[in-house]
Every structure is written in C-alpha cells, then in structure tokens.
Short mmCIF file of N, CA, C and O in Angstrom, two decimals:
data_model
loop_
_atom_site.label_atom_id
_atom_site.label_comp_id
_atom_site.label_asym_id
_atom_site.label_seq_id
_atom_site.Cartn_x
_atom_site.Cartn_y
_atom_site.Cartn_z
N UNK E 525 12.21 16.21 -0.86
CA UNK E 525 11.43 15.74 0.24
C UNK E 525 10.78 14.39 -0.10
O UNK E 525 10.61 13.55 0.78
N UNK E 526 10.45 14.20 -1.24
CA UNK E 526 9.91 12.83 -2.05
C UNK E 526 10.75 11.79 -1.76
O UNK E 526 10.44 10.69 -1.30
N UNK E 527 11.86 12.22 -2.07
CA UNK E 527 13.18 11.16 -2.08
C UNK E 527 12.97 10.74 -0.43
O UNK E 527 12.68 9.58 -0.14
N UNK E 528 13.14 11.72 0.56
CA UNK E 528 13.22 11.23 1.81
C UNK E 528 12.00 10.79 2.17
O UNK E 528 12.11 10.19 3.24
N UNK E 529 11.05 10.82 1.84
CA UNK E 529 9.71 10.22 2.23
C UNK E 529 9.82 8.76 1.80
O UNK E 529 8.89 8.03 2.16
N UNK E 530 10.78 8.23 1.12
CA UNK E 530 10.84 6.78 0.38
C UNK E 530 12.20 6.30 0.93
O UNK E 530 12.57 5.15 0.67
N UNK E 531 12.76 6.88 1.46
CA UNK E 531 13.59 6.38 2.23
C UNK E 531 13.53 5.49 3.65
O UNK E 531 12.96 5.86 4.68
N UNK E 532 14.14 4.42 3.49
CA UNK E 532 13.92 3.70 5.14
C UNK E 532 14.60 4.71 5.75
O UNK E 532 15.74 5.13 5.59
N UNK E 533 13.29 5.19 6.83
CA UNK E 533 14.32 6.33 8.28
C UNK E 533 14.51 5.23 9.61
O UNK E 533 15.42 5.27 10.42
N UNK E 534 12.95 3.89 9.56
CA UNK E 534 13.12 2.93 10.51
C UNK E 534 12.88 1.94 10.53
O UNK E 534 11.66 2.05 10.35
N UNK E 535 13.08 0.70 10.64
CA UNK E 535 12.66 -0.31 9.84
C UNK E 535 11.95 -0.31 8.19
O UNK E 535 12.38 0.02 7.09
N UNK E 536 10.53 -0.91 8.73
CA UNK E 536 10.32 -0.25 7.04
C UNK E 536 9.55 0.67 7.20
O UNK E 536 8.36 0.40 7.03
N UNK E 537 9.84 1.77 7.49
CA UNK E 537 9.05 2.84 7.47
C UNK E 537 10.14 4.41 6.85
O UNK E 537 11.28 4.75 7.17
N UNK E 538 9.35 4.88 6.09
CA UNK E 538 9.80 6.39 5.49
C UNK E 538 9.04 7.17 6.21
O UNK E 538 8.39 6.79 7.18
N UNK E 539 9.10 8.50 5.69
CA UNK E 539 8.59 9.44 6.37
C UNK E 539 7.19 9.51 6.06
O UNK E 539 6.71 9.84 4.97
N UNK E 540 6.39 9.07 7.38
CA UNK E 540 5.18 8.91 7.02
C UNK E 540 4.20 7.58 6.13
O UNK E 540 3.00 7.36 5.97
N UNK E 541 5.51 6.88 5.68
CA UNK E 541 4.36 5.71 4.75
C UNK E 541 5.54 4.44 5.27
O UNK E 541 6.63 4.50 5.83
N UNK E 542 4.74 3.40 4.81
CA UNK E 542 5.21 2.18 4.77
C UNK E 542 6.25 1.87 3.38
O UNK E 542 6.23 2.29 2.22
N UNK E 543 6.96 1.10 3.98
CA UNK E 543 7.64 0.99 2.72
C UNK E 543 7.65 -1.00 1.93
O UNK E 543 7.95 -2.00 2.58
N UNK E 544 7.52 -0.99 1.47
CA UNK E 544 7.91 -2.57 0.86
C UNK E 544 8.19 -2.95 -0.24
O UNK E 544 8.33 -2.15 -1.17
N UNK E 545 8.31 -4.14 -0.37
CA UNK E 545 9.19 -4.62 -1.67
C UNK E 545 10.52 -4.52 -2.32
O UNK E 545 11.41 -3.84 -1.81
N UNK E 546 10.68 -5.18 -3.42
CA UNK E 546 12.20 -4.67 -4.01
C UNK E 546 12.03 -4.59 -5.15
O UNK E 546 11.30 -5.44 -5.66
N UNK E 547 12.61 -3.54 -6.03
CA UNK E 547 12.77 -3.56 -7.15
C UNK E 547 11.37 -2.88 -8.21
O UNK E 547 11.10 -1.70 -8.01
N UNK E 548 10.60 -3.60 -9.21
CA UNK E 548 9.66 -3.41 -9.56
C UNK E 548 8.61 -3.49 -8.72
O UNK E 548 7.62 -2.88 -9.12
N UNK E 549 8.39 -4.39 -7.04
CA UNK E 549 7.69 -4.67 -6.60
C UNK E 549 7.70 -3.29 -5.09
O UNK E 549 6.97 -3.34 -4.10
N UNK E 550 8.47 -2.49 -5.32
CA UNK E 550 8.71 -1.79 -4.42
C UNK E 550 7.35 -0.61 -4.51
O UNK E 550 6.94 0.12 -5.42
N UNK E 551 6.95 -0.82 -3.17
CA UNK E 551 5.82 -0.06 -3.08
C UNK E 551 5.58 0.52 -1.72
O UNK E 551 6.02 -0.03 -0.71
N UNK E 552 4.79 1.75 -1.69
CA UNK E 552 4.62 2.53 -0.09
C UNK E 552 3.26 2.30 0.40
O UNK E 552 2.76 1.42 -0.30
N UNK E 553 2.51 2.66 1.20
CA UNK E 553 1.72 3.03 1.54
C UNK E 553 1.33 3.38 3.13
O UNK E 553 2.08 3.42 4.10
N UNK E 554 -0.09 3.63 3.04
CA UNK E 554 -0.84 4.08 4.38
C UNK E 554 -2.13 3.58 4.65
O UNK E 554 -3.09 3.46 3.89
N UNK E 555 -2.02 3.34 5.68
CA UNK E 555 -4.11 2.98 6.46
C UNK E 555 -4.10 4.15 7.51
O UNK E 555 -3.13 4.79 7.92
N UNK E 556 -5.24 4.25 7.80
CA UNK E 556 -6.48 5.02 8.77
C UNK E 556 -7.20 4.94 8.81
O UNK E 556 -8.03 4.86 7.90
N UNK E 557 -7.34 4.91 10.08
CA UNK E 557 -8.68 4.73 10.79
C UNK E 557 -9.53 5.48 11.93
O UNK E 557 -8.77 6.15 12.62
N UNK E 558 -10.61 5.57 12.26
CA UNK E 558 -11.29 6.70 12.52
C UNK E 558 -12.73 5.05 13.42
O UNK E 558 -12.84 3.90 12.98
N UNK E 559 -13.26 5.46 14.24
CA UNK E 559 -14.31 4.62 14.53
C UNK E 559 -15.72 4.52 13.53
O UNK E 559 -16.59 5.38 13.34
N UNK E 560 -15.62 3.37 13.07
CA UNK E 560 -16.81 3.03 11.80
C UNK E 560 -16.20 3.11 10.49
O UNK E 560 -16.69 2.69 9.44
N UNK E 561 -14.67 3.88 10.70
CA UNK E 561 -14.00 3.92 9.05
C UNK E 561 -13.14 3.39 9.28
O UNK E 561 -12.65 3.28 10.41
N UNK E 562 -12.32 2.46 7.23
CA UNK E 562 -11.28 2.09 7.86
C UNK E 562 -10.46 2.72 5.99
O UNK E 562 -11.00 2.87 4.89
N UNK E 563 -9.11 2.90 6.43
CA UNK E 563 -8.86 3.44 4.52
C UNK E 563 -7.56 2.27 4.32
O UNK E 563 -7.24 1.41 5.14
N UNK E 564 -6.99 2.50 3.11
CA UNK E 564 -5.97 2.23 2.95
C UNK E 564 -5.12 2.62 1.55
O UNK E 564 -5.81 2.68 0.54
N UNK E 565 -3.97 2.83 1.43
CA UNK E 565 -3.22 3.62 -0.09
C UNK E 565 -2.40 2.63 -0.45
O UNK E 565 -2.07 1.81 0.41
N UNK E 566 -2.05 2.55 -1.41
CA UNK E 566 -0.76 1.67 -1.98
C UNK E 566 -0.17 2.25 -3.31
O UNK E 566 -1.07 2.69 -4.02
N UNK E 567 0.73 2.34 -3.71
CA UNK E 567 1.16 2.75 -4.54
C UNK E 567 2.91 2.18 -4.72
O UNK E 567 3.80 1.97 -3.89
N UNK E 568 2.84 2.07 -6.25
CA UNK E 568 4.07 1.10 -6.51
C UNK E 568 4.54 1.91 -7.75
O UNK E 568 4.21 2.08 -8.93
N UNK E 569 5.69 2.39 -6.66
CA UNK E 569 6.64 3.87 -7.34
C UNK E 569 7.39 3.12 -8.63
O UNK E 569 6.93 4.08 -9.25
N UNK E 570 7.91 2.55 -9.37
CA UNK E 570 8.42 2.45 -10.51
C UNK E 570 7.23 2.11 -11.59
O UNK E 570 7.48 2.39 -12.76
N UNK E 571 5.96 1.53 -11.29
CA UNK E 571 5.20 1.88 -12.48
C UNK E 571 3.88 2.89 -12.19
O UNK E 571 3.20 3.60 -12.92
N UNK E 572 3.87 2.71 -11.33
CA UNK E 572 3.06 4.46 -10.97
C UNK E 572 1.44 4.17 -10.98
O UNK E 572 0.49 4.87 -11.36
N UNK E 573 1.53 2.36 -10.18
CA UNK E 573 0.17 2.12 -10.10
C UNK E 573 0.03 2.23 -8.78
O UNK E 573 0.88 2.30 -7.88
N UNK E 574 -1.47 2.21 -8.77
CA UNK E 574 -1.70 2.32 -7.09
C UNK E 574 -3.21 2.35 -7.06
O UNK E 574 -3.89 2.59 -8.06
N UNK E 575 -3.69 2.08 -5.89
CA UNK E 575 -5.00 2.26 -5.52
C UNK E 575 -4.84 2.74 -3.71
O UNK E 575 -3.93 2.56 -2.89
N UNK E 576 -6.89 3.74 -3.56
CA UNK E 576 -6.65 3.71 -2.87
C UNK E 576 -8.15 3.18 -2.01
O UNK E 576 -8.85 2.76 -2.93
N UNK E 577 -8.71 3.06 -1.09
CA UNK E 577 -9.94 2.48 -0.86
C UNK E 577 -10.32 3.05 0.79
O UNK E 577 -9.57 3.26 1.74
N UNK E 578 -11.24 3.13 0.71
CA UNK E 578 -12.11 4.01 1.58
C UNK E 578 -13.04 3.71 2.26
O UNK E 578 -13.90 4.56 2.00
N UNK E 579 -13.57 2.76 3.25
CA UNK E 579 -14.60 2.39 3.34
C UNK E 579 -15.28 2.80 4.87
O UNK E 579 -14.55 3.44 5.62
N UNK E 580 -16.93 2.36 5.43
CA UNK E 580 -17.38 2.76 6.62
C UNK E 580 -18.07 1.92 7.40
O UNK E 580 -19.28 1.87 7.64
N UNK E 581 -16.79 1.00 7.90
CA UNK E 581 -17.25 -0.58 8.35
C UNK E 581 -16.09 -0.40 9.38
O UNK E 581 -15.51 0.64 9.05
N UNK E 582 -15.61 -0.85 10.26
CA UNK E 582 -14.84 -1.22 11.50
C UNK E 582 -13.85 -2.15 11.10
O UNK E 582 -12.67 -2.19 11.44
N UNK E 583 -14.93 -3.37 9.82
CA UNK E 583 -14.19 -4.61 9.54
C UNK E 583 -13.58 -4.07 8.45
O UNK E 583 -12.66 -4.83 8.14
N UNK E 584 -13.65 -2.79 7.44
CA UNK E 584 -12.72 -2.36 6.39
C UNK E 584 -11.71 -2.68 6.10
O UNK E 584 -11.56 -3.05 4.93
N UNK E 585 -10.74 -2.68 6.88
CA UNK E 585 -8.80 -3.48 6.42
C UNK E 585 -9.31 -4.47 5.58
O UNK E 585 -9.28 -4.37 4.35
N UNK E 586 -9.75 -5.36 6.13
CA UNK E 586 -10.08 -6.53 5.76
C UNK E 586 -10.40 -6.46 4.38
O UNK E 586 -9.69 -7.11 3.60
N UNK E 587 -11.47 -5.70 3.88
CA UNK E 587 -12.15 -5.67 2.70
C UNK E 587 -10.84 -4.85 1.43
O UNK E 587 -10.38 -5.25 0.35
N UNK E 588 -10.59 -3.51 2.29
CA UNK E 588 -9.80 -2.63 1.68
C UNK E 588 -8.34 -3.50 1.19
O UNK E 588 -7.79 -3.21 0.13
N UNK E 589 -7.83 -4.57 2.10
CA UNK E 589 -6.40 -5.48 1.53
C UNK E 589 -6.89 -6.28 0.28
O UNK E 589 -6.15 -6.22 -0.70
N UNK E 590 -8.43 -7.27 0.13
CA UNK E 590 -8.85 -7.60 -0.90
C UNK E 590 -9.36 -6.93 -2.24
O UNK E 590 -9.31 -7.29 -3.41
N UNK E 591 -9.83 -5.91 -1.65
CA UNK E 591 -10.01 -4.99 -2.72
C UNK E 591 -8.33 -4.25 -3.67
O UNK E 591 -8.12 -4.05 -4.87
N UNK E 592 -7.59 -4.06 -2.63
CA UNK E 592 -6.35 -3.41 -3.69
C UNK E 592 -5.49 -5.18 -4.22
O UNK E 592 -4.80 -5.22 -5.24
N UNK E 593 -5.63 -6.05 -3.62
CA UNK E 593 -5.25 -7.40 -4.09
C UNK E 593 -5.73 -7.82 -5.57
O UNK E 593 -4.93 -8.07 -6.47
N UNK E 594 -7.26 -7.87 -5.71
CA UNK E 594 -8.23 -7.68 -6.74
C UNK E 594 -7.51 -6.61 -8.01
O UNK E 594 -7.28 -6.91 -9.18
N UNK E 595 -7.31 -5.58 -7.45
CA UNK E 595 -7.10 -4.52 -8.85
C UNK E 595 -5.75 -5.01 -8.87
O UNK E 595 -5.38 -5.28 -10.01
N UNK E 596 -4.86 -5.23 -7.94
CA UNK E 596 -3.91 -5.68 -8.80
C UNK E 596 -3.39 -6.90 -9.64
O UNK E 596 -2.34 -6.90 -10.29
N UNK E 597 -3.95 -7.56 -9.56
CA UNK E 597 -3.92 -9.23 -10.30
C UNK E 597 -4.91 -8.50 -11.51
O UNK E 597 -4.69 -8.74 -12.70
N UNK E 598 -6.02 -7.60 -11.09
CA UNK E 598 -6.45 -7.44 -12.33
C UNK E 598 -5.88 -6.06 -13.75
O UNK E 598 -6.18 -5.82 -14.92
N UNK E 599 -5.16 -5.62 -12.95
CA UNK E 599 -4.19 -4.56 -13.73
C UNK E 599 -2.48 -5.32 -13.77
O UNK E 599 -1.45 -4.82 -14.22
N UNK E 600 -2.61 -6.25 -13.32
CA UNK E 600 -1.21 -6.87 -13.63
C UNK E 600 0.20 -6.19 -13.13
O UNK E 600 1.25 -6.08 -13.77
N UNK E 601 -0.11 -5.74 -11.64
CA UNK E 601 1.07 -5.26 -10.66
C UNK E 601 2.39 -6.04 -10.93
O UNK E 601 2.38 -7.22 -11.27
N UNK E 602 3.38 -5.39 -10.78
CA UNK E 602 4.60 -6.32 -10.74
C UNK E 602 4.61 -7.45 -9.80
O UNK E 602 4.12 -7.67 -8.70
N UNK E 603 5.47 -8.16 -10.74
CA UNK E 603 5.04 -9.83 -10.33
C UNK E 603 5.91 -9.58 -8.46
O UNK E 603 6.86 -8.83 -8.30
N UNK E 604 5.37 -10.27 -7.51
CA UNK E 604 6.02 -10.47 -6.22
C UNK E 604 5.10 -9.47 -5.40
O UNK E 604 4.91 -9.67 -4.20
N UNK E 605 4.59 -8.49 -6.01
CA UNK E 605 4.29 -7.73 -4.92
C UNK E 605 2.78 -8.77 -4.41
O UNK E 605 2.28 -9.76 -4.95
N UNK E 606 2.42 -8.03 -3.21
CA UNK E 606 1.17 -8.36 -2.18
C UNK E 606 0.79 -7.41 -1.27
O UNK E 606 1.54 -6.65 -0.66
N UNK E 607 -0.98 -7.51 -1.15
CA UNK E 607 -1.72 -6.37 -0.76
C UNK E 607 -0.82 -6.38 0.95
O UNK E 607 -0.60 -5.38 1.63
N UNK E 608 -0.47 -7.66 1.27
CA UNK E 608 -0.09 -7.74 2.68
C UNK E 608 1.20 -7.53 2.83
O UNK E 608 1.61 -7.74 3.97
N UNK E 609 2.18 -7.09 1.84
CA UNK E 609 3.56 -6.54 2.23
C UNK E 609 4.40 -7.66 1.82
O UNK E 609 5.57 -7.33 1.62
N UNK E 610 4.09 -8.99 1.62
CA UNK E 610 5.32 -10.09 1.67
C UNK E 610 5.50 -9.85 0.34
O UNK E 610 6.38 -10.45 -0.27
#
C-alpha cells in the first residue's frame, strides 16, 4: 500500500500526498487546514528526512514553507529539492 501511496495515480499526486522531485530529491507531502490553523509534512523518501510544522495563524503556509526550507538547508536535504516543489 506504501508503494501505491508513492505512486503518480494523477498528475503529481499519489494516494493521498503530493508527490515531487527526482531521484534523491524525490519527496511527498501534505498541508491542512482548518480556520486559524494551517499544517504542512514533507518528507524525502530515499534519505528519510522530513519535517513536519503545525501552526495557529491563517497566514501559516507561509511560515510553515519557510520553516521546512530553513531545516532543510540546515540539515543539508538533497541538493535540488525545495520547500515549494520546483
């Protein structure tokens, strides 16, 4: 079921998460949101880093894309990836 959850079923999307990147830079994730909250997950399946961030602001995305951007330049994510998918 893992396998198919990482699979493109539609564009870039698997079952349930986002999908992006290639290679070392290949990574999934998810946001939600709720009124006053905003979250977001990332995780980058060949080295098994990831963050996830949680916050209770409206403007959250915002904070939550800089915040997993931050840990990764500062944990040294595979080179190419980005909090914004490119």
């Amino acid at each position: 079921m893992a396998r198919e959850m990482l699979t493109r079923q539609k564009g870039n999307w698997g079952l349930g998460v986002q999908l992006r990147g290639e290679g070392a830079a290949f990574n999934f994730g998810h946001g939600g949101s709720n009124a006053g909250f905003k979250c977001a997950l990332v995780m980058l399946l060949e080295s098994g880093n990831g963050a996830v961030v949680m916050t209770n602001g409206d403007q959250g995305g915002k904070l939550a894309t800089e915040l997993i951007r931050e840990i990764a330049n500062e944990h040294h994510w595979a080179a190419g990836w980005d909090a914004d998918g490119r």
